[in-house]
């Protein structure tokens, strides 16, 4: 699960080399900067960079753990922000967007977290300040690249709103169509913005009789001009929880292609499809999951499954120049840290 830093100079990832799960931070060129041993690498663990400071978020069913060079980042009222099905985090330049349960037994909601003096300030975004249409659930939130808008789903439809919580708009009408029996039942998930903010993509699960289809759609940010880019039949309803389907698609740095993962001859691999429509093209053939884009370099970092092993690899966003990510040993000097997060 490689996670590039916002400035694309560093990559954080988990490794279980040796006898202890370890969170490592390395430069884009491969030099190891920090090692944090002792993290339990559970199936639902996700990793994010903190905005504006040198720090990381580790998000799982055990809660949300945050730390920086100055130690642990405290949460409001000592809440632990437990995860739940469809919970997610989205990072912008100076703030965190999180869909989560603040404490055990509470209602899931959408919150903005700002890091101030190593403490999170929390803002509840569930309820609009002025009367307007509002969603019942806020799942899989995603900042636009300029931080001006938020996309999310309510479990069925795709919504957008402004960063201040106003201007909520439902872009799809699957809930209404499902209720009225128009077409096949469907639910949207994993919305994602184009780099320029003019388009919005998402995946769609369609229940066509006994068949379950997973589709990739894109439309303008105002909800107009929808277009289906890709469709495939799933073996079962549980297949959507496999790594090749839980890693959200994303636009490449040019906004001309969408990168996503799916099965290719029974093996998960990375694909690209033109955002304006066209045939999907496989970028990897030996097995790959968890792609992530370094937009400044136009490079994709991913986990290669070649040889029944999981190792970090890199390639250009068109699939060319595949090469292993060569990790250089940790240097013991003042610029390198090796510790267990407090």
mmCIF file with all atom_site columns, C-alpha atoms in Angstrom, residues 68-272:
data_model
loop_
_atom_site.group_PDB
_atom_site.id
_atom_site.type_symbol
_atom_site.label_atom_id
_atom_site.label_alt_id
_atom_site.label_comp_id
_atom_site.label_asym_id
_atom_site.label_entity_id
_atom_site.label_seq_id
_atom_site.pdbx_PDB_ins_code
_atom_site.Cartn_x
_atom_site.Cartn_y
_atom_site.Cartn_z
_atom_site.occupancy
_atom_site.B_iso_or_equiv
_atom_site.pdbx_formal_charge
_atom_site.auth_seq_id
_atom_site.auth_comp_id
_atom_site.auth_asym_id
_atom_site.auth_atom_id
_atom_site.pdbx_PDB_model_num
ATOM 1   C CA . UNK A 1 68  ? 4.183   13.899  13.642  1.00 0.00 ? 68  UNK A CA 1
ATOM 2   C CA . UNK A 1 69  ? 7.802   14.738  14.373  1.00 0.00 ? 69  UNK A CA 1
ATOM 3   C CA . UNK A 1 70  ? 6.476   16.373  17.547  1.00 0.00 ? 70  UNK A CA 1
ATOM 4   C CA . UNK A 1 71  ? 4.790   13.198  18.800  1.00 0.00 ? 71  UNK A CA 1
ATOM 5   C CA . UNK A 1 72  ? 1.171   12.021  18.837  1.00 0.00 ? 72  UNK A CA 1
ATOM 6   C CA . UNK A 1 73  ? -1.510  14.374  17.472  1.00 0.00 ? 73  UNK A CA 1
ATOM 7   C CA . UNK A 1 74  ? -4.356  14.682  19.992  1.00 0.00 ? 74  UNK A CA 1
ATOM 8   C CA . UNK A 1 75  ? -8.037  14.391  19.060  1.00 0.00 ? 75  UNK A CA 1
ATOM 9   C CA . UNK A 1 76  ? -10.862 16.585  20.419  1.00 0.00 ? 76  UNK A CA 1
ATOM 10  C CA . UNK A 1 77  ? -12.321 15.303  23.700  1.00 0.00 ? 77  UNK A CA 1
ATOM 11  C CA . UNK A 1 78  ? -9.947  12.344  23.443  1.00 0.00 ? 78  UNK A CA 1
ATOM 12  C CA . UNK A 1 79  ? -12.125 10.744  20.757  1.00 0.00 ? 79  UNK A CA 1
ATOM 13  C CA . UNK A 1 80  ? -10.496 7.880   18.884  1.00 0.00 ? 80  UNK A CA 1
ATOM 14  C CA . UNK A 1 81  ? -12.444 8.032   15.583  1.00 0.00 ? 81  UNK A CA 1
ATOM 15  C CA . UNK A 1 82  ? -13.180 4.381   15.020  1.00 0.00 ? 82  UNK A CA 1
ATOM 16  C CA . UNK A 1 83  ? -13.512 3.122   11.471  1.00 0.00 ? 83  UNK A CA 1
ATOM 17  C CA . UNK A 1 84  ? -16.557 1.377   9.977   1.00 0.00 ? 84  UNK A CA 1
ATOM 18  C CA . UNK A 1 85  ? -17.584 -0.144  6.668   1.00 0.00 ? 85  UNK A CA 1
ATOM 19  C CA . UNK A 1 86  ? -17.114 2.498   3.909   1.00 0.00 ? 86  UNK A CA 1
ATOM 20  C CA . UNK A 1 87  ? -15.263 4.861   6.278   1.00 0.00 ? 87  UNK A CA 1
ATOM 21  C CA . UNK A 1 88  ? -12.584 6.861   4.553   1.00 0.00 ? 88  UNK A CA 1
ATOM 22  C CA . UNK A 1 89  ? -10.150 9.763   4.780   1.00 0.00 ? 89  UNK A CA 1
ATOM 23  C CA . UNK A 1 90  ? -9.319  12.450  2.214   1.00 0.00 ? 90  UNK A CA 1
ATOM 24  C CA . UNK A 1 91  ? -6.377  14.818  2.607   1.00 0.00 ? 91  UNK A CA 1
ATOM 25  C CA . UNK A 1 92  ? -6.152  18.369  1.275   1.00 0.00 ? 92  UNK A CA 1
ATOM 26  C CA . UNK A 1 93  ? -3.311  20.882  1.565   1.00 0.00 ? 93  UNK A CA 1
ATOM 27  C CA . UNK A 1 94  ? -4.213  22.058  5.070   1.00 0.00 ? 94  UNK A CA 1
ATOM 28  C CA . UNK A 1 95  ? -7.060  19.870  6.315   1.00 0.00 ? 95  UNK A CA 1
ATOM 29  C CA . UNK A 1 96  ? -8.347  16.317  6.721   1.00 0.00 ? 96  UNK A CA 1
ATOM 30  C CA . UNK A 1 97  ? -11.787 15.090  5.633   1.00 0.00 ? 97  UNK A CA 1
ATOM 31  C CA . UNK A 1 98  ? -12.934 11.993  7.483   1.00 0.00 ? 98  UNK A CA 1
ATOM 32  C CA . UNK A 1 99  ? -16.054 9.834   7.331   1.00 0.00 ? 99  UNK A CA 1
ATOM 33  C CA . UNK A 1 100 ? -16.076 7.898   10.583  1.00 0.00 ? 100 UNK A CA 1
ATOM 34  C CA . UNK A 1 101 ? -17.645 7.068   13.943  1.00 0.00 ? 101 UNK A CA 1
ATOM 35  C CA . UNK A 1 102 ? -16.144 9.508   16.518  1.00 0.00 ? 102 UNK A CA 1
ATOM 36  C CA . UNK A 1 103 ? -16.631 7.076   19.400  1.00 0.00 ? 103 UNK A CA 1
ATOM 37  C CA . UNK A 1 104 ? -18.014 3.580   19.842  1.00 0.00 ? 104 UNK A CA 1
ATOM 38  C CA . UNK A 1 105 ? -21.836 3.621   19.731  1.00 0.00 ? 105 UNK A CA 1
ATOM 39  C CA . UNK A 1 106 ? -22.154 7.046   18.098  1.00 0.00 ? 106 UNK A CA 1
ATOM 40  C CA . UNK A 1 107 ? -23.649 7.843   14.690  1.00 0.00 ? 107 UNK A CA 1
ATOM 41  C CA . UNK A 1 108 ? -21.215 7.905   11.752  1.00 0.00 ? 108 UNK A CA 1
ATOM 42  C CA . UNK A 1 109 ? -20.668 11.322  10.247  1.00 0.00 ? 109 UNK A CA 1
ATOM 43  C CA . UNK A 1 110 ? -18.509 13.580  8.114   1.00 0.00 ? 110 UNK A CA 1
ATOM 44  C CA . UNK A 1 111 ? -15.943 15.754  9.859   1.00 0.00 ? 111 UNK A CA 1
ATOM 45  C CA . UNK A 1 112 ? -13.155 18.126  8.948   1.00 0.00 ? 112 UNK A CA 1
ATOM 46  C CA . UNK A 1 113 ? -9.988  18.023  11.021  1.00 0.00 ? 113 UNK A CA 1
ATOM 47  C CA . UNK A 1 114 ? -7.468  20.869  11.039  1.00 0.00 ? 114 UNK A CA 1
ATOM 48  C CA . UNK A 1 115 ? -4.058  20.366  12.652  1.00 0.00 ? 115 UNK A CA 1
ATOM 49  C CA . UNK A 1 116 ? -3.176  23.252  15.003  1.00 0.00 ? 116 UNK A CA 1
ATOM 50  C CA . UNK A 1 117 ? -0.192  22.952  17.378  1.00 0.00 ? 117 UNK A CA 1
ATOM 51  C CA . UNK A 1 118 ? -0.266  19.155  17.136  1.00 0.00 ? 118 UNK A CA 1
ATOM 52  C CA . UNK A 1 119 ? -3.963  19.064  18.082  1.00 0.00 ? 119 UNK A CA 1
ATOM 53  C CA . UNK A 1 120 ? -6.917  18.366  15.768  1.00 0.00 ? 120 UNK A CA 1
ATOM 54  C CA . UNK A 1 121 ? -9.701  20.957  15.597  1.00 0.00 ? 121 UNK A CA 1
ATOM 55  C CA . UNK A 1 122 ? -12.901 19.199  14.520  1.00 0.00 ? 122 UNK A CA 1
ATOM 56  C CA . UNK A 1 123 ? -15.762 20.622  12.407  1.00 0.00 ? 123 UNK A CA 1
ATOM 57  C CA . UNK A 1 124 ? -19.004 18.672  11.856  1.00 0.00 ? 124 UNK A CA 1
ATOM 58  C CA . UNK A 1 125 ? -20.074 18.851  8.182   1.00 0.00 ? 125 UNK A CA 1
ATOM 59  C CA . UNK A 1 126 ? -23.178 16.671  8.387   1.00 0.00 ? 126 UNK A CA 1
ATOM 60  C CA . UNK A 1 127 ? -25.749 19.443  8.722   1.00 0.00 ? 127 UNK A CA 1
ATOM 61  C CA . UNK A 1 128 ? -25.998 22.525  6.469   1.00 0.00 ? 128 UNK A CA 1
ATOM 62  C CA . UNK A 1 129 ? -26.078 25.906  8.213   1.00 0.00 ? 129 UNK A CA 1
ATOM 63  C CA . UNK A 1 130 ? -29.046 27.011  6.090   1.00 0.00 ? 130 UNK A CA 1
ATOM 64  C CA . UNK A 1 131 ? -32.044 24.877  5.061   1.00 0.00 ? 131 UNK A CA 1
ATOM 65  C CA . UNK A 1 132 ? -31.148 22.830  1.990   1.00 0.00 ? 132 UNK A CA 1
ATOM 66  C CA . UNK A 1 133 ? -31.215 19.237  0.779   1.00 0.00 ? 133 UNK A CA 1
ATOM 67  C CA . UNK A 1 134 ? -28.884 17.025  2.810   1.00 0.00 ? 134 UNK A CA 1
ATOM 68  C CA . UNK A 1 135 ? -27.780 13.410  2.572   1.00 0.00 ? 135 UNK A CA 1
ATOM 69  C CA . UNK A 1 136 ? -28.514 10.844  5.276   1.00 0.00 ? 136 UNK A CA 1
ATOM 70  C CA . UNK A 1 137 ? -24.998 9.342   5.065   1.00 0.00 ? 137 UNK A CA 1
ATOM 71  C CA . UNK A 1 138 ? -21.614 10.736  4.070   1.00 0.00 ? 138 UNK A CA 1
ATOM 72  C CA . UNK A 1 139 ? -19.413 7.943   2.742   1.00 0.00 ? 139 UNK A CA 1
ATOM 73  C CA . UNK A 1 140 ? -16.100 7.833   0.843   1.00 0.00 ? 140 UNK A CA 1
ATOM 74  C CA . UNK A 1 141 ? -15.527 11.614  0.858   1.00 0.00 ? 141 UNK A CA 1
ATOM 75  C CA . UNK A 1 142 ? -13.015 13.143  -1.523  1.00 0.00 ? 142 UNK A CA 1
ATOM 76  C CA . UNK A 1 143 ? -11.619 16.681  -1.717  1.00 0.00 ? 143 UNK A CA 1
ATOM 77  C CA . UNK A 1 144 ? -11.276 18.310  -5.112  1.00 0.00 ? 144 UNK A CA 1
ATOM 78  C CA . UNK A 1 145 ? -7.627  19.081  -5.866  1.00 0.00 ? 145 UNK A CA 1
ATOM 79  C CA . UNK A 1 146 ? -8.094  22.804  -5.209  1.00 0.00 ? 146 UNK A CA 1
ATOM 80  C CA . UNK A 1 147 ? -9.883  22.099  -1.913  1.00 0.00 ? 147 UNK A CA 1
ATOM 81  C CA . UNK A 1 148 ? -13.003 23.995  -2.981  1.00 0.00 ? 148 UNK A CA 1
ATOM 82  C CA . UNK A 1 149 ? -15.433 21.064  -3.191  1.00 0.00 ? 149 UNK A CA 1
ATOM 83  C CA . UNK A 1 150 ? -16.170 17.696  -1.629  1.00 0.00 ? 150 UNK A CA 1
ATOM 84  C CA . UNK A 1 151 ? -17.583 14.629  -3.377  1.00 0.00 ? 151 UNK A CA 1
ATOM 85  C CA . UNK A 1 152 ? -19.112 11.733  -1.438  1.00 0.00 ? 152 UNK A CA 1
ATOM 86  C CA . UNK A 1 153 ? -21.797 9.036   -1.640  1.00 0.00 ? 153 UNK A CA 1
ATOM 87  C CA . UNK A 1 154 ? -24.759 8.263   0.588   1.00 0.00 ? 154 UNK A CA 1
ATOM 88  C CA . UNK A 1 155 ? -24.385 4.568   -0.181  1.00 0.00 ? 155 UNK A CA 1
ATOM 89  C CA . UNK A 1 156 ? -26.434 4.849   -3.378  1.00 0.00 ? 156 UNK A CA 1
ATOM 90  C CA . UNK A 1 157 ? -25.910 8.214   -5.087  1.00 0.00 ? 157 UNK A CA 1
ATOM 91  C CA . UNK A 1 158 ? -23.003 10.606  -5.716  1.00 0.00 ? 158 UNK A CA 1
ATOM 92  C CA . UNK A 1 159 ? -23.174 14.043  -4.080  1.00 0.00 ? 159 UNK A CA 1
ATOM 93  C CA . UNK A 1 160 ? -21.035 17.159  -4.088  1.00 0.00 ? 160 UNK A CA 1
ATOM 94  C CA . UNK A 1 161 ? -20.915 20.202  -1.844  1.00 0.00 ? 161 UNK A CA 1
ATOM 95  C CA . UNK A 1 162 ? -18.699 23.216  -1.240  1.00 0.00 ? 162 UNK A CA 1
ATOM 96  C CA . UNK A 1 163 ? -15.882 22.953  1.288   1.00 0.00 ? 163 UNK A CA 1
ATOM 97  C CA . UNK A 1 164 ? -17.848 25.043  3.800   1.00 0.00 ? 164 UNK A CA 1
ATOM 98  C CA . UNK A 1 165 ? -20.735 22.548  3.751   1.00 0.00 ? 165 UNK A CA 1
ATOM 99  C CA . UNK A 1 166 ? -23.107 24.590  1.551   1.00 0.00 ? 166 UNK A CA 1
ATOM 100 C CA . UNK A 1 167 ? -24.362 23.995  -1.969  1.00 0.00 ? 167 UNK A CA 1
ATOM 101 C CA . UNK A 1 168 ? -25.123 20.294  -1.613  1.00 0.00 ? 168 UNK A CA 1
ATOM 102 C CA . UNK A 1 169 ? -26.160 18.641  -4.864  1.00 0.00 ? 169 UNK A CA 1
ATOM 103 C CA . UNK A 1 170 ? -27.050 15.063  -5.740  1.00 0.00 ? 170 UNK A CA 1
ATOM 104 C CA . UNK A 1 171 ? -25.520 14.229  -9.123  1.00 0.00 ? 171 UNK A CA 1
ATOM 105 C CA . UNK A 1 172 ? -27.112 10.811  -9.693  1.00 0.00 ? 172 UNK A CA 1
ATOM 106 C CA . UNK A 1 173 ? -30.639 9.496   -9.146  1.00 0.00 ? 173 UNK A CA 1
ATOM 107 C CA . UNK A 1 174 ? -30.144 5.814   -8.440  1.00 0.00 ? 174 UNK A CA 1
ATOM 108 C CA . UNK A 1 175 ? -32.131 5.886   -5.166  1.00 0.00 ? 175 UNK A CA 1
ATOM 109 C CA . UNK A 1 176 ? -35.183 7.257   -6.947  1.00 0.00 ? 176 UNK A CA 1
ATOM 110 C CA . UNK A 1 177 ? -34.804 4.831   -9.859  1.00 0.00 ? 177 UNK A CA 1
ATOM 111 C CA . UNK A 1 178 ? -34.327 1.902   -7.467  1.00 0.00 ? 178 UNK A CA 1
ATOM 112 C CA . UNK A 1 179 ? -37.464 2.860   -5.540  1.00 0.00 ? 179 UNK A CA 1
ATOM 113 C CA . UNK A 1 180 ? -39.573 3.221   -8.670  1.00 0.00 ? 180 UNK A CA 1
ATOM 114 C CA . UNK A 1 181 ? -38.209 0.051   -10.265 1.00 0.00 ? 181 UNK A CA 1
ATOM 115 C CA . UNK A 1 182 ? -36.743 1.872   -13.243 1.00 0.00 ? 182 UNK A CA 1
ATOM 116 C CA . UNK A 1 183 ? -33.895 -0.134  -14.747 1.00 0.00 ? 183 UNK A CA 1
ATOM 117 C CA . UNK A 1 184 ? -31.618 -2.390  -12.740 1.00 0.00 ? 184 UNK A CA 1
ATOM 118 C CA . UNK A 1 185 ? -30.907 -1.603  -9.072  1.00 0.00 ? 185 UNK A CA 1
ATOM 119 C CA . UNK A 1 186 ? -27.573 0.206   -8.700  1.00 0.00 ? 186 UNK A CA 1
ATOM 120 C CA . UNK A 1 187 ? -25.433 2.003   -6.134  1.00 0.00 ? 187 UNK A CA 1
ATOM 121 C CA . UNK A 1 188 ? -22.505 4.352   -6.652  1.00 0.00 ? 188 UNK A CA 1
ATOM 122 C CA . UNK A 1 189 ? -19.194 4.325   -4.759  1.00 0.00 ? 189 UNK A CA 1
ATOM 123 C CA . UNK A 1 190 ? -15.661 5.781   -4.716  1.00 0.00 ? 190 UNK A CA 1
ATOM 124 C CA . UNK A 1 191 ? -16.141 9.221   -6.322  1.00 0.00 ? 191 UNK A CA 1
ATOM 125 C CA . UNK A 1 192 ? -12.918 10.859  -7.513  1.00 0.00 ? 192 UNK A CA 1
ATOM 126 C CA . UNK A 1 193 ? -12.107 14.259  -9.031  1.00 0.00 ? 193 UNK A CA 1
ATOM 127 C CA . UNK A 1 194 ? -10.157 15.097  -12.138 1.00 0.00 ? 194 UNK A CA 1
ATOM 128 C CA . UNK A 1 195 ? -7.045  17.165  -11.443 1.00 0.00 ? 195 UNK A CA 1
ATOM 129 C CA . UNK A 1 196 ? -8.626  20.225  -13.066 1.00 0.00 ? 196 UNK A CA 1
ATOM 130 C CA . UNK A 1 197 ? -11.892 19.742  -11.170 1.00 0.00 ? 197 UNK A CA 1
ATOM 131 C CA . UNK A 1 198 ? -14.053 19.769  -14.303 1.00 0.00 ? 198 UNK A CA 1
ATOM 132 C CA . UNK A 1 199 ? -15.000 16.065  -14.163 1.00 0.00 ? 199 UNK A CA 1
ATOM 133 C CA . UNK A 1 200 ? -15.957 13.500  -11.558 1.00 0.00 ? 200 UNK A CA 1
ATOM 134 C CA . UNK A 1 201 ? -15.605 9.734   -11.815 1.00 0.00 ? 201 UNK A CA 1
ATOM 135 C CA . UNK A 1 202 ? -17.084 6.934   -9.708  1.00 0.00 ? 202 UNK A CA 1
ATOM 136 C CA . UNK A 1 203 ? -17.724 3.217   -9.712  1.00 0.00 ? 203 UNK A CA 1
ATOM 137 C CA . UNK A 1 204 ? -21.217 1.775   -10.021 1.00 0.00 ? 204 UNK A CA 1
ATOM 138 C CA . UNK A 1 205 ? -22.408 -1.644  -8.845  1.00 0.00 ? 205 UNK A CA 1
ATOM 139 C CA . UNK A 1 206 ? -25.398 -2.820  -10.927 1.00 0.00 ? 206 UNK A CA 1
ATOM 140 C CA . UNK A 1 207 ? -27.613 -5.792  -10.011 1.00 0.00 ? 207 UNK A CA 1
ATOM 141 C CA . UNK A 1 208 ? -28.829 -7.244  -13.304 1.00 0.00 ? 208 UNK A CA 1
ATOM 142 C CA . UNK A 1 209 ? -30.934 -10.215 -12.301 1.00 0.00 ? 209 UNK A CA 1
ATOM 143 C CA . UNK A 1 210 ? -28.525 -12.820 -10.916 1.00 0.00 ? 210 UNK A CA 1
ATOM 144 C CA . UNK A 1 211 ? -25.538 -10.956 -12.386 1.00 0.00 ? 211 UNK A CA 1
ATOM 145 C CA . UNK A 1 212 ? -23.564 -8.291  -10.550 1.00 0.00 ? 212 UNK A CA 1
ATOM 146 C CA . UNK A 1 213 ? -21.811 -5.725  -12.743 1.00 0.00 ? 213 UNK A CA 1
ATOM 147 C CA . UNK A 1 214 ? -19.074 -3.329  -11.696 1.00 0.00 ? 214 UNK A CA 1
ATOM 148 C CA . UNK A 1 215 ? -18.929 -0.249  -13.919 1.00 0.00 ? 215 UNK A CA 1
ATOM 149 C CA . UNK A 1 216 ? -16.710 2.834   -14.192 1.00 0.00 ? 216 UNK A CA 1
ATOM 150 C CA . UNK A 1 217 ? -18.486 6.130   -14.967 1.00 0.00 ? 217 UNK A CA 1
ATOM 151 C CA . UNK A 1 218 ? -17.442 9.737   -15.493 1.00 0.00 ? 218 UNK A CA 1
ATOM 152 C CA . UNK A 1 219 ? -19.465 12.944  -15.834 1.00 0.00 ? 219 UNK A CA 1
ATOM 153 C CA . UNK A 1 220 ? -18.996 16.687  -15.607 1.00 0.00 ? 220 UNK A CA 1
ATOM 154 C CA . UNK A 1 221 ? -18.693 18.113  -12.097 1.00 0.00 ? 221 UNK A CA 1
ATOM 155 C CA . UNK A 1 222 ? -22.196 19.595  -12.383 1.00 0.00 ? 222 UNK A CA 1
ATOM 156 C CA . UNK A 1 223 ? -23.629 16.113  -13.007 1.00 0.00 ? 223 UNK A CA 1
ATOM 157 C CA . UNK A 1 224 ? -24.234 16.479  -16.753 1.00 0.00 ? 224 UNK A CA 1
ATOM 158 C CA . UNK A 1 225 ? -22.942 14.361  -19.633 1.00 0.00 ? 225 UNK A CA 1
ATOM 159 C CA . UNK A 1 226 ? -22.605 10.979  -17.889 1.00 0.00 ? 226 UNK A CA 1
ATOM 160 C CA . UNK A 1 227 ? -20.645 8.291   -19.698 1.00 0.00 ? 227 UNK A CA 1
ATOM 161 C CA . UNK A 1 228 ? -19.839 4.641   -18.968 1.00 0.00 ? 228 UNK A CA 1
ATOM 162 C CA . UNK A 1 229 ? -16.181 3.781   -19.556 1.00 0.00 ? 229 UNK A CA 1
ATOM 163 C CA . UNK A 1 230 ? -15.899 0.179   -18.389 1.00 0.00 ? 230 UNK A CA 1
ATOM 164 C CA . UNK A 1 231 ? -18.086 -2.731  -17.272 1.00 0.00 ? 231 UNK A CA 1
ATOM 165 C CA . UNK A 1 232 ? -17.369 -6.238  -15.991 1.00 0.00 ? 232 UNK A CA 1
ATOM 166 C CA . UNK A 1 233 ? -19.287 -9.061  -14.331 1.00 0.00 ? 233 UNK A CA 1
ATOM 167 C CA . UNK A 1 234 ? -18.318 -10.027 -10.784 1.00 0.00 ? 234 UNK A CA 1
ATOM 168 C CA . UNK A 1 235 ? -18.223 -13.593 -9.506  1.00 0.00 ? 235 UNK A CA 1
ATOM 169 C CA . UNK A 1 236 ? -20.011 -12.707 -6.267  1.00 0.00 ? 236 UNK A CA 1
ATOM 170 C CA . UNK A 1 237 ? -21.190 -9.785  -4.152  1.00 0.00 ? 237 UNK A CA 1
ATOM 171 C CA . UNK A 1 238 ? -18.148 -10.269 -1.897  1.00 0.00 ? 238 UNK A CA 1
ATOM 172 C CA . UNK A 1 239 ? -15.638 -9.734  -4.720  1.00 0.00 ? 239 UNK A CA 1
ATOM 173 C CA . UNK A 1 240 ? -15.980 -5.934  -4.381  1.00 0.00 ? 240 UNK A CA 1
ATOM 174 C CA . UNK A 1 241 ? -14.137 -6.187  -1.042  1.00 0.00 ? 241 UNK A CA 1
ATOM 175 C CA . UNK A 1 242 ? -10.974 -7.600  -2.660  1.00 0.00 ? 242 UNK A CA 1
ATOM 176 C CA . UNK A 1 243 ? -7.906  -5.308  -3.061  1.00 0.00 ? 243 UNK A CA 1
ATOM 177 C CA . UNK A 1 244 ? -8.402  -4.899  -6.816  1.00 0.00 ? 244 UNK A CA 1
ATOM 178 C CA . UNK A 1 245 ? -11.777 -3.246  -6.158  1.00 0.00 ? 245 UNK A CA 1
ATOM 179 C CA . UNK A 1 246 ? -11.262 -1.337  -2.896  1.00 0.00 ? 246 UNK A CA 1
ATOM 180 C CA . UNK A 1 247 ? -8.416  0.785   -4.314  1.00 0.00 ? 247 UNK A CA 1
ATOM 181 C CA . UNK A 1 248 ? -10.268 3.807   -5.793  1.00 0.00 ? 248 UNK A CA 1
ATOM 182 C CA . UNK A 1 249 ? -9.685  4.729   -9.464  1.00 0.00 ? 249 UNK A CA 1
ATOM 183 C CA . UNK A 1 250 ? -8.010  8.054   -10.238 1.00 0.00 ? 250 UNK A CA 1
ATOM 184 C CA . UNK A 1 251 ? -7.315  10.410  -13.139 1.00 0.00 ? 251 UNK A CA 1
ATOM 185 C CA . UNK A 1 252 ? -3.751  10.608  -14.387 1.00 0.00 ? 252 UNK A CA 1
ATOM 186 C CA . UNK A 1 253 ? -1.927  13.948  -14.190 1.00 0.00 ? 253 UNK A CA 1
ATOM 187 C CA . UNK A 1 254 ? -3.196  14.987  -17.648 1.00 0.00 ? 254 UNK A CA 1
ATOM 188 C CA . UNK A 1 255 ? -6.881  14.187  -16.906 1.00 0.00 ? 255 UNK A CA 1
ATOM 189 C CA . UNK A 1 256 ? -6.897  12.231  -20.178 1.00 0.00 ? 256 UNK A CA 1
ATOM 190 C CA . UNK A 1 257 ? -6.937  8.737   -18.659 1.00 0.00 ? 257 UNK A CA 1
ATOM 191 C CA . UNK A 1 258 ? -8.405  7.009   -15.633 1.00 0.00 ? 258 UNK A CA 1
ATOM 192 C CA . UNK A 1 259 ? -6.296  4.404   -13.832 1.00 0.00 ? 259 UNK A CA 1
ATOM 193 C CA . UNK A 1 260 ? -8.025  1.510   -12.066 1.00 0.00 ? 260 UNK A CA 1
ATOM 194 C CA . UNK A 1 261 ? -7.491  -2.091  -10.980 1.00 0.00 ? 261 UNK A CA 1
ATOM 195 C CA . UNK A 1 262 ? -9.440  -5.177  -11.975 1.00 0.00 ? 262 UNK A CA 1
ATOM 196 C CA . UNK A 1 263 ? -8.889  -8.846  -12.786 1.00 0.00 ? 263 UNK A CA 1
ATOM 197 C CA . UNK A 1 264 ? -6.985  -9.792  -15.946 1.00 0.00 ? 264 UNK A CA 1
ATOM 198 C CA . UNK A 1 265 ? -7.041  -13.521 -16.725 1.00 0.00 ? 265 UNK A CA 1
ATOM 199 C CA . UNK A 1 266 ? -7.888  -14.196 -13.087 1.00 0.00 ? 266 UNK A CA 1
ATOM 200 C CA . UNK A 1 267 ? -5.112  -11.989 -11.667 1.00 0.00 ? 267 UNK A CA 1
ATOM 201 C CA . UNK A 1 268 ? -5.533  -8.401  -10.359 1.00 0.00 ? 268 UNK A CA 1
ATOM 202 C CA . UNK A 1 269 ? -3.779  -5.858  -12.596 1.00 0.00 ? 269 UNK A CA 1
ATOM 203 C CA . UNK A 1 270 ? -3.702  -2.127  -13.349 1.00 0.00 ? 270 UNK A CA 1
ATOM 204 C CA . UNK A 1 271 ? -5.624  -0.716  -16.330 1.00 0.00 ? 271 UNK A CA 1
ATOM 205 C CA . UNK A 1 272 ? -6.054  2.650   -18.041 1.00 0.00 ? 272 UNK A CA 1
#
